């Protein structure tokens, strides 16, 4: 038996790598579509004579639909299987871009945004169900790391891709080109269906109740304190992220009197460093079971640097370095966060748990810009980074609460 292991390990590694890569590509498309409208606001505003409030509503509609749909998509994933739901979500993204490209009114833009939000809703419950079922446990930390990095790359690619094409051929051409991306990935998913197929967790023929059964048992996980603490964790951290994404450049200009180019560089440093942090965080998460402690250290450091930024005590160039450091520290927490949720999920409820928990992400991304925009309207730019630090500190408390709850059963057994 000791001689057979080396022969099987390379095959397992190749299959794990293939699953991780394909799921990562799909997740990158999801994040790309988060910004499919925001990247084109410069063209959409004059084309439809829209106010900034109307532009903001397009984003709010996307995230409200995505957040609501995400909580429901988890049930569908557990019932019919992750791959089938992924097909549907990817197709909806492509259709939404085509609808947006042919829009002749603001109402049509709202409809396209709703379709995009509905397509986006399925990705987290689908992705994490596929990774948990199809990737070996020893490589899950690295799988979650790649999953997070691919999302960051999707965010980074959207503005360059869409604005680049729109500046040459117009915003409608940019959306048509964007529509081709999910359809191409849909073909990639179908080609790799044999390594991605995951059985539904719920069987329609089974009528018994329980953690994975039908009827009331399907909702048993909602009584779990850990699930709602994970939801609160995502809500708090995404409020902070929404503020950084929307107003970090404006805040840096107000606090440090730097140029727009330098302020934008600060946000770019945050995003790139966050991706690097996720890679490092994957190796760290693979070497410990105390994921809440990793999260506490990472977010504690990020919160401290956010407070320092708010005080305007460093020169402008150092503010950009601190933005990168905040992104790196926050990125380290990513893989540990996903493993913490996995450990808190009741057996056979992965899709439902990740769907409900990640709906907190969409809610936070909806609320964050509203809160931080109000702070800037009230001429309180320093409060932006203070609130970022506050929400990150509150998130530490929820993560530690989940971690302590996960450790308690193991201690009782010991």
Short mmCIF file of C-alpha atoms in Angstrom, two decimals:
data_model
loop_
_atom_site.label_atom_id
_atom_site.label_comp_id
_atom_site.label_asym_id
_atom_site.label_seq_id
_atom_site.Cartn_x
_atom_site.Cartn_y
_atom_site.Cartn_z
CA UNK A 1 0.00 0.00 0.00
CA UNK A 2 2.90 2.32 0.66
CA UNK A 3 3.97 1.82 -2.97
CA UNK A 4 0.55 2.65 -4.41
CA UNK A 5 0.28 6.13 -2.88
CA UNK A 6 2.86 7.86 -5.10
CA UNK A 7 1.05 6.66 -8.20
CA UNK A 8 -2.28 8.18 -7.16
CA UNK A 9 -1.09 11.47 -5.67
CA UNK A 10 -0.04 13.13 -8.97
CA UNK A 11 -3.45 12.32 -10.49
CA UNK A 12 -5.20 13.79 -7.44
CA UNK A 13 -3.05 16.91 -7.63
CA UNK A 14 -3.84 17.41 -11.33
CA UNK A 15 -7.55 16.98 -10.72
CA UNK A 16 -7.53 19.32 -7.73
CA UNK A 17 -5.61 21.93 -9.71
CA UNK A 18 -8.06 21.63 -12.60
CA UNK A 19 -11.10 22.07 -10.36
CA UNK A 20 -9.52 25.00 -8.51
CA UNK A 21 -8.55 26.72 -11.77
CA UNK A 22 -11.94 26.35 -13.47
CA UNK A 23 -13.88 27.45 -10.39
CA UNK A 24 -11.46 30.36 -10.01
CA UNK A 25 -12.09 31.50 -13.58
CA UNK A 26 -15.85 31.37 -12.97
CA UNK A 27 -15.46 33.41 -9.78
CA UNK A 28 -13.36 35.98 -11.62
CA UNK A 29 -16.21 36.46 -14.11
CA UNK A 30 -18.60 37.04 -11.21
CA UNK A 31 -16.44 39.84 -9.79
CA UNK A 32 -15.90 41.26 -13.28
CA UNK A 33 -19.69 41.70 -13.54
CA UNK A 34 -19.81 43.54 -10.18
CA UNK A 35 -18.31 46.51 -12.05
CA UNK A 36 -19.86 46.05 -15.49
CA UNK A 37 -21.96 49.21 -15.04
CA UNK A 38 -19.72 51.21 -12.70
CA UNK A 39 -16.85 51.05 -15.20
CA UNK A 40 -19.12 52.64 -17.83
CA UNK A 41 -20.72 55.40 -15.72
CA UNK A 42 -18.69 58.04 -17.60
CA UNK A 43 -20.52 57.03 -20.80
CA UNK A 44 -23.91 56.06 -19.37
CA UNK A 45 -24.46 59.35 -17.51
CA UNK A 46 -24.57 61.60 -20.61
CA UNK A 47 -26.13 58.93 -22.83
CA UNK A 48 -29.24 58.70 -20.62
CA UNK A 49 -28.98 62.11 -18.85
CA UNK A 50 -28.73 60.39 -15.47
CA UNK A 51 -28.01 61.83 -12.04
CA UNK A 52 -25.43 60.31 -9.71
CA UNK A 53 -28.28 59.02 -7.56
CA UNK A 54 -29.74 57.18 -10.56
CA UNK A 55 -26.34 55.71 -11.35
CA UNK A 56 -25.97 54.61 -7.74
CA UNK A 57 -29.40 52.97 -7.85
CA UNK A 58 -28.21 50.72 -10.68
CA UNK A 59 -25.51 49.35 -8.37
CA UNK A 60 -27.88 49.07 -5.42
CA UNK A 61 -30.35 47.06 -7.51
CA UNK A 62 -27.57 44.70 -8.55
CA UNK A 63 -26.45 43.98 -4.99
CA UNK A 64 -29.94 43.79 -3.49
CA UNK A 65 -30.99 41.20 -6.07
CA UNK A 66 -27.68 39.38 -5.71
CA UNK A 67 -27.86 39.30 -1.92
CA UNK A 68 -31.46 38.08 -1.81
CA UNK A 69 -30.86 35.55 -4.57
CA UNK A 70 -27.67 34.31 -2.96
CA UNK A 71 -29.48 33.24 0.19
CA UNK A 72 -32.03 31.33 -1.91
CA UNK A 73 -29.48 29.91 -4.37
CA UNK A 74 -27.87 27.84 -1.64
CA UNK A 75 -31.06 25.79 -1.30
CA UNK A 76 -31.18 25.25 -5.06
CA UNK A 77 -27.53 24.16 -5.11
CA UNK A 78 -28.16 21.56 -2.41
CA UNK A 79 -31.27 20.33 -4.22
CA UNK A 80 -30.21 20.04 -7.89
CA UNK A 81 -26.41 20.17 -7.72
CA UNK A 82 -23.86 22.97 -8.02
CA UNK A 83 -22.84 22.51 -11.66
CA UNK A 84 -26.35 22.88 -13.07
CA UNK A 85 -26.88 26.07 -11.10
CA UNK A 86 -23.50 27.38 -12.26
CA UNK A 87 -24.53 26.87 -15.89
CA UNK A 88 -27.65 28.95 -15.31
CA UNK A 89 -25.87 31.76 -13.47
CA UNK A 90 -23.14 32.08 -16.09
CA UNK A 91 -25.73 32.20 -18.89
CA UNK A 92 -27.68 34.90 -17.04
CA UNK A 93 -24.58 37.09 -16.83
CA UNK A 94 -24.10 36.87 -20.58
CA UNK A 95 -27.76 37.65 -21.25
CA UNK A 96 -27.68 40.61 -18.85
CA UNK A 97 -24.79 42.21 -20.76
CA UNK A 98 -26.69 41.81 -24.04
CA UNK A 99 -29.79 43.40 -22.49
CA UNK A 100 -27.69 46.30 -21.19
CA UNK A 101 -25.96 46.76 -24.55
CA UNK A 102 -29.31 47.24 -26.31
CA UNK A 103 -30.89 49.40 -23.58
CA UNK A 104 -32.80 52.41 -24.87
CA UNK A 105 -34.05 53.69 -21.49
CA UNK A 106 -33.17 53.83 -17.81
CA UNK A 107 -35.80 51.17 -17.15
CA UNK A 108 -33.95 48.80 -19.48
CA UNK A 109 -30.72 49.52 -17.60
CA UNK A 110 -32.46 48.61 -14.33
CA UNK A 111 -33.72 45.36 -15.88
CA UNK A 112 -30.22 44.51 -17.09
CA UNK A 113 -28.80 45.25 -13.65
CA UNK A 114 -31.41 42.97 -12.05
CA UNK A 115 -30.50 40.15 -14.45
CA UNK A 116 -26.80 40.60 -13.70
CA UNK A 117 -27.50 40.53 -9.97
CA UNK A 118 -29.56 37.36 -10.35
CA UNK A 119 -26.76 35.69 -12.31
CA UNK A 120 -24.18 36.79 -9.75
CA UNK A 121 -26.27 35.42 -6.86
CA UNK A 122 -25.32 31.80 -7.45
CA UNK A 123 -21.55 31.98 -7.39
CA UNK A 124 -20.56 31.72 -3.74
CA UNK A 125 -22.85 28.81 -2.81
CA UNK A 126 -21.90 27.08 -6.07
CA UNK A 127 -18.15 27.74 -5.83
CA UNK A 128 -17.74 26.63 -2.25
CA UNK A 129 -19.91 23.56 -2.73
CA UNK A 130 -17.76 22.50 -5.70
CA UNK A 131 -14.51 23.18 -3.88
CA UNK A 132 -15.64 21.35 -0.75
CA UNK A 133 -16.89 18.32 -2.69
CA UNK A 134 -14.29 18.08 -5.45
CA UNK A 135 -10.99 19.25 -3.87
CA UNK A 136 -9.07 17.13 -1.37
CA UNK A 137 -9.18 18.47 2.18
CA UNK A 138 -5.42 18.98 2.35
CA UNK A 139 -5.59 21.51 -0.52
CA UNK A 140 -8.74 23.36 0.51
CA UNK A 141 -6.87 26.29 2.05
CA UNK A 142 -5.01 26.85 -1.22
CA UNK A 143 -8.26 26.41 -3.17
CA UNK A 144 -9.91 29.17 -1.13
CA UNK A 145 -6.82 31.32 -1.61
CA UNK A 146 -6.98 30.98 -5.41
CA UNK A 147 -10.73 31.59 -5.28
CA UNK A 148 -10.18 34.89 -3.49
CA UNK A 149 -7.35 35.99 -5.78
CA UNK A 150 -9.42 35.27 -8.89
CA UNK A 151 -12.15 37.56 -7.55
CA UNK A 152 -9.63 40.35 -7.05
CA UNK A 153 -8.37 39.87 -10.62
CA UNK A 154 -11.93 40.09 -11.90
CA UNK A 155 -12.37 43.42 -10.15
CA UNK A 156 -9.08 44.67 -11.56
CA UNK A 157 -9.82 43.54 -15.13
CA UNK A 158 -13.30 45.05 -15.50
CA UNK A 159 -12.44 48.79 -15.61
CA UNK A 160 -9.51 48.30 -18.01
CA UNK A 161 -11.45 45.97 -20.33
CA UNK A 162 -14.72 47.91 -20.45
CA UNK A 163 -13.30 51.45 -20.46
CA UNK A 164 -10.69 50.49 -23.04
CA UNK A 165 -13.25 49.19 -25.53
CA UNK A 166 -15.78 51.96 -24.74
CA UNK A 167 -13.20 54.66 -25.46
CA UNK A 168 -12.63 53.16 -28.91
CA UNK A 169 -15.98 51.74 -30.01
CA UNK A 170 -18.53 53.04 -27.50
CA UNK A 171 -20.18 51.63 -24.38
CA UNK A 172 -22.56 49.35 -26.29
CA UNK A 173 -19.66 47.58 -27.97
CA UNK A 174 -17.96 47.20 -24.59
CA UNK A 175 -21.03 45.43 -23.19
CA UNK A 176 -21.33 43.15 -26.21
CA UNK A 177 -17.67 42.20 -25.75
CA UNK A 178 -18.33 41.60 -22.05
CA UNK A 179 -21.23 39.30 -22.94
CA UNK A 180 -18.83 37.00 -24.80
CA UNK A 181 -16.84 36.30 -21.60
CA UNK A 182 -19.45 34.28 -19.62
CA UNK A 183 -20.50 32.37 -22.74
CA UNK A 184 -16.87 31.39 -23.36
CA UNK A 185 -16.51 30.31 -19.72
CA UNK A 186 -19.77 28.37 -20.05
CA UNK A 187 -18.11 26.31 -22.77
CA UNK A 188 -15.08 25.82 -20.48
CA UNK A 189 -17.37 24.58 -17.70
CA UNK A 190 -19.08 22.10 -20.01
CA UNK A 191 -15.75 20.79 -21.26
CA UNK A 192 -14.67 20.17 -17.65
CA UNK A 193 -18.03 18.88 -16.41
CA UNK A 194 -16.66 15.44 -15.52
CA UNK A 195 -14.30 16.88 -12.89
CA UNK A 196 -16.80 19.47 -11.64
CA UNK A 197 -19.87 17.31 -11.22
CA UNK A 198 -21.06 17.25 -7.61
CA UNK A 199 -24.06 15.27 -6.47
CA UNK A 200 -27.03 17.15 -5.01
CA UNK A 201 -27.05 16.96 -1.23
CA UNK A 202 -30.82 16.74 -0.93
CA UNK A 203 -32.54 13.81 -2.62
CA UNK A 204 -36.13 14.51 -3.70
CA UNK A 205 -37.12 10.93 -2.91
CA UNK A 206 -35.97 11.15 0.70
CA UNK A 207 -38.66 12.37 3.02
CA UNK A 208 -36.91 12.11 6.36
CA UNK A 209 -35.95 15.16 8.31
CA UNK A 210 -32.45 16.03 9.38
CA UNK A 211 -29.50 18.21 8.60
CA UNK A 212 -29.56 17.32 4.96
CA UNK A 213 -33.16 16.25 4.56
CA UNK A 214 -36.18 18.01 3.18
CA UNK A 215 -38.93 19.90 4.86
CA UNK A 216 -38.13 21.57 8.15
CA UNK A 217 -34.70 19.92 8.22
CA UNK A 218 -33.59 22.09 5.30
CA UNK A 219 -33.91 25.13 7.58
CA UNK A 220 -32.27 23.62 10.66
CA UNK A 221 -29.00 25.43 9.93
CA UNK A 222 -30.76 28.79 10.45
CA UNK A 223 -30.92 28.00 14.17
CA UNK A 224 -27.12 27.85 14.31
CA UNK A 225 -25.58 30.81 16.17
CA UNK A 226 -22.33 30.29 14.25
CA UNK A 227 -24.06 30.75 10.88
CA UNK A 228 -25.45 34.15 11.88
CA UNK A 229 -22.14 35.21 13.37
CA UNK A 230 -20.51 34.35 10.02
CA UNK A 231 -23.22 36.43 8.32
CA UNK A 232 -22.41 39.34 10.66
CA UNK A 233 -18.71 38.91 9.89
CA UNK A 234 -19.32 39.30 6.16
CA UNK A 235 -21.68 42.22 6.68
CA UNK A 236 -19.13 44.12 8.77
CA UNK A 237 -16.10 43.45 6.59
CA UNK A 238 -17.94 44.25 3.36
CA UNK A 239 -19.20 47.57 4.74
CA UNK A 240 -15.54 48.46 5.30
CA UNK A 241 -14.59 47.15 1.85
CA UNK A 242 -17.43 49.07 0.21
CA UNK A 243 -16.13 52.27 1.76
CA UNK A 244 -12.59 51.63 0.56
CA UNK A 245 -13.70 50.70 -2.96
CA UNK A 246 -15.99 53.69 -3.36
CA UNK A 247 -14.29 56.54 -1.51
CA UNK A 248 -10.69 55.73 -0.55
CA UNK A 249 -9.31 57.87 -3.39
CA UNK A 250 -11.55 60.83 -2.47
CA UNK A 251 -10.61 60.47 1.19
CA UNK A 252 -6.86 60.33 0.51
CA UNK A 253 -7.10 63.53 -1.55
CA UNK A 254 -8.98 65.28 1.26
CA UNK A 255 -6.65 64.10 4.05
CA UNK A 256 -3.26 64.21 2.33
CA UNK A 257 -3.75 66.69 -0.52
CA UNK A 258 -2.32 64.19 -3.01
CA UNK A 259 -3.14 64.12 -6.72
CA UNK A 260 -5.94 62.01 -8.15
CA UNK A 261 -3.34 59.75 -9.79
CA UNK A 262 -1.61 59.15 -6.44
CA UNK A 263 -4.91 58.51 -4.67
CA UNK A 264 -5.92 56.03 -7.35
CA UNK A 265 -2.54 54.37 -6.96
CA UNK A 266 -3.37 53.91 -3.30
CA UNK A 267 -6.50 51.96 -4.14
CA UNK A 268 -4.61 49.91 -6.74
CA UNK A 269 -1.99 49.12 -4.09
CA UNK A 270 -4.79 47.98 -1.77
CA UNK A 271 -6.23 45.59 -4.38
CA UNK A 272 -2.92 44.11 -5.54
CA UNK A 273 -1.63 43.68 -2.00
CA UNK A 274 -4.92 42.07 -1.00
CA UNK A 275 -4.45 39.45 -3.74
CA UNK A 276 -0.90 38.79 -2.54
CA UNK A 277 -2.15 38.51 1.02
CA UNK A 278 -4.65 35.85 -0.01
CA UNK A 279 -1.85 33.73 -1.49
CA UNK A 280 0.14 34.00 1.75
CA UNK A 281 -3.02 33.43 3.76
CA UNK A 282 -3.62 30.15 1.96
CA UNK A 283 -0.31 28.74 3.22
CA UNK A 284 -0.98 30.05 6.71
CA UNK A 285 -4.49 28.58 6.83
CA UNK A 286 -3.18 25.19 5.73
CA UNK A 287 -0.94 25.03 8.80
CA UNK A 288 -3.45 25.76 11.56
CA UNK A 289 -6.94 24.91 12.75
CA UNK A 290 -7.30 28.14 14.73
CA UNK A 291 -8.48 30.23 11.79
CA UNK A 292 -10.20 32.82 13.98
CA UNK A 293 -6.84 33.73 15.51
CA UNK A 294 -5.31 34.30 12.09
CA UNK A 295 -8.27 36.54 11.22
CA UNK A 296 -7.95 38.44 14.50
CA UNK A 297 -4.25 39.17 13.94
CA UNK A 298 -4.76 40.15 10.29
CA UNK A 299 -7.73 42.44 10.84
CA UNK A 300 -6.20 43.84 14.02
CA UNK A 301 -3.18 44.98 12.02
CA UNK A 302 -5.40 46.35 9.22
CA UNK A 303 -7.57 48.28 11.70
CA UNK A 304 -4.50 49.80 13.39
CA UNK A 305 -3.15 51.03 10.04
CA UNK A 306 -6.57 52.43 9.10
CA UNK A 307 -6.60 54.45 12.33
CA UNK A 308 -3.10 55.73 11.53
CA UNK A 309 -4.30 56.81 8.07
CA UNK A 310 -7.22 58.71 9.59
CA UNK A 311 -4.88 60.81 11.76
CA UNK A 312 -2.98 62.32 8.77
CA UNK A 313 0.33 61.88 10.59
CA UNK A 314 2.31 60.43 7.67
CA UNK A 315 3.37 61.96 4.33
CA UNK A 316 1.30 61.34 1.21
CA UNK A 317 3.59 58.64 -0.21
CA UNK A 318 3.41 56.74 3.07
CA UNK A 319 -0.40 56.81 2.89
CA UNK A 320 -0.19 54.79 -0.33
CA UNK A 321 2.12 52.29 1.39
CA UNK A 322 -0.36 51.99 4.27
CA UNK A 323 -3.19 51.35 1.83
CA UNK A 324 -1.20 48.44 0.44
CA UNK A 325 -0.48 47.17 3.95
CA UNK A 326 -4.19 47.29 4.85
CA UNK A 327 -4.98 45.31 1.71
CA UNK A 328 -2.27 42.73 2.43
CA UNK A 329 -3.42 42.20 6.02
CA UNK A 330 -7.06 41.92 4.98
CA UNK A 331 -6.14 39.47 2.21
CA UNK A 332 -4.36 37.15 4.64
CA UNK A 333 -7.66 36.64 6.47
CA UNK A 334 -9.53 35.48 3.32
CA UNK A 335 -8.71 31.72 3.21
CA UNK A 336 -9.01 31.41 7.00
CA UNK A 337 -12.41 33.09 6.80
CA UNK A 338 -13.73 30.55 4.29
CA UNK A 339 -12.35 27.60 6.25
CA UNK A 340 -13.93 29.00 9.42
CA UNK A 341 -17.32 29.06 7.70
CA UNK A 342 -16.80 25.55 6.36
CA UNK A 343 -16.13 24.29 9.89
CA UNK A 344 -19.25 26.06 11.19
CA UNK A 345 -21.54 24.67 8.46
CA UNK A 346 -23.79 21.78 9.55
CA UNK A 347 -23.23 18.55 7.64
CA UNK A 348 -24.86 18.48 4.17
CA UNK A 349 -25.81 22.17 4.24
CA UNK A 350 -22.78 23.71 2.52
CA UNK A 351 -24.66 25.45 -0.28
CA UNK A 352 -27.32 26.88 2.02
CA UNK A 353 -24.82 28.09 4.61
CA UNK A 354 -22.49 29.78 2.12
CA UNK A 355 -25.52 31.28 0.35
CA UNK A 356 -26.91 32.86 3.51
CA UNK A 357 -23.52 33.88 4.90
CA UNK A 358 -22.30 35.48 1.67
CA UNK A 359 -25.56 37.40 1.27
CA UNK A 360 -24.08 39.52 4.07
CA UNK A 361 -21.36 40.51 1.60
CA UNK A 362 -23.90 41.97 -0.84
CA UNK A 363 -25.80 43.73 1.95
CA UNK A 364 -22.59 45.30 3.23
CA UNK A 365 -21.57 46.37 -0.27
CA UNK A 366 -24.96 48.08 -0.56
CA UNK A 367 -24.77 49.86 2.81
CA UNK A 368 -21.07 50.79 2.82
CA UNK A 369 -21.10 53.42 0.04
CA UNK A 370 -24.21 55.04 1.55
CA UNK A 371 -22.59 55.37 4.98
CA UNK A 372 -19.19 56.58 3.79
CA UNK A 373 -20.74 58.91 1.21
CA UNK A 374 -22.71 60.56 4.02
CA UNK A 375 -19.50 61.02 6.02
CA UNK A 376 -17.84 62.78 3.09
CA UNK A 377 -20.93 64.91 2.45
CA UNK A 378 -20.66 65.92 6.12
CA UNK A 379 -16.99 66.91 5.58
CA UNK A 380 -15.65 64.16 7.84
CA UNK A 381 -13.02 62.45 5.66
CA UNK A 382 -10.99 61.21 8.64
CA UNK A 383 -14.05 59.31 9.86
CA UNK A 384 -13.95 57.15 6.73
CA UNK A 385 -10.81 55.31 7.82
CA UNK A 386 -11.89 55.39 11.48
CA UNK A 387 -15.11 53.59 10.52
CA UNK A 388 -13.16 51.13 8.37
CA UNK A 389 -11.12 50.31 11.47
CA UNK A 390 -14.25 50.07 13.62
CA UNK A 391 -15.99 47.60 11.33
CA UNK A 392 -12.85 45.48 11.03
CA UNK A 393 -12.51 45.40 14.83
CA UNK A 394 -16.16 44.35 15.22
CA UNK A 395 -15.56 41.61 12.62
CA UNK A 396 -12.78 40.22 14.81
CA UNK A 397 -15.28 39.68 17.61
CA UNK A 398 -17.60 37.67 15.36
CA UNK A 399 -14.74 35.56 13.97
CA UNK A 400 -13.47 34.74 17.47
CA UNK A 401 -17.00 33.83 18.51
CA UNK A 402 -17.30 31.37 15.61
CA UNK A 403 -13.85 29.93 16.29
CA UNK A 404 -14.56 29.34 19.96
CA UNK A 405 -17.82 27.63 19.00
CA UNK A 406 -16.00 25.37 16.53
CA UNK A 407 -13.37 24.40 19.11
CA UNK A 408 -15.84 23.61 21.89
CA UNK A 409 -17.03 20.20 20.52
CA UNK A 410 -13.43 19.08 19.94
CA UNK A 411 -12.49 20.02 23.50
CA UNK A 412 -15.49 18.12 24.86
CA UNK A 413 -14.44 14.99 22.94
CA UNK A 414 -10.87 15.36 24.18
#
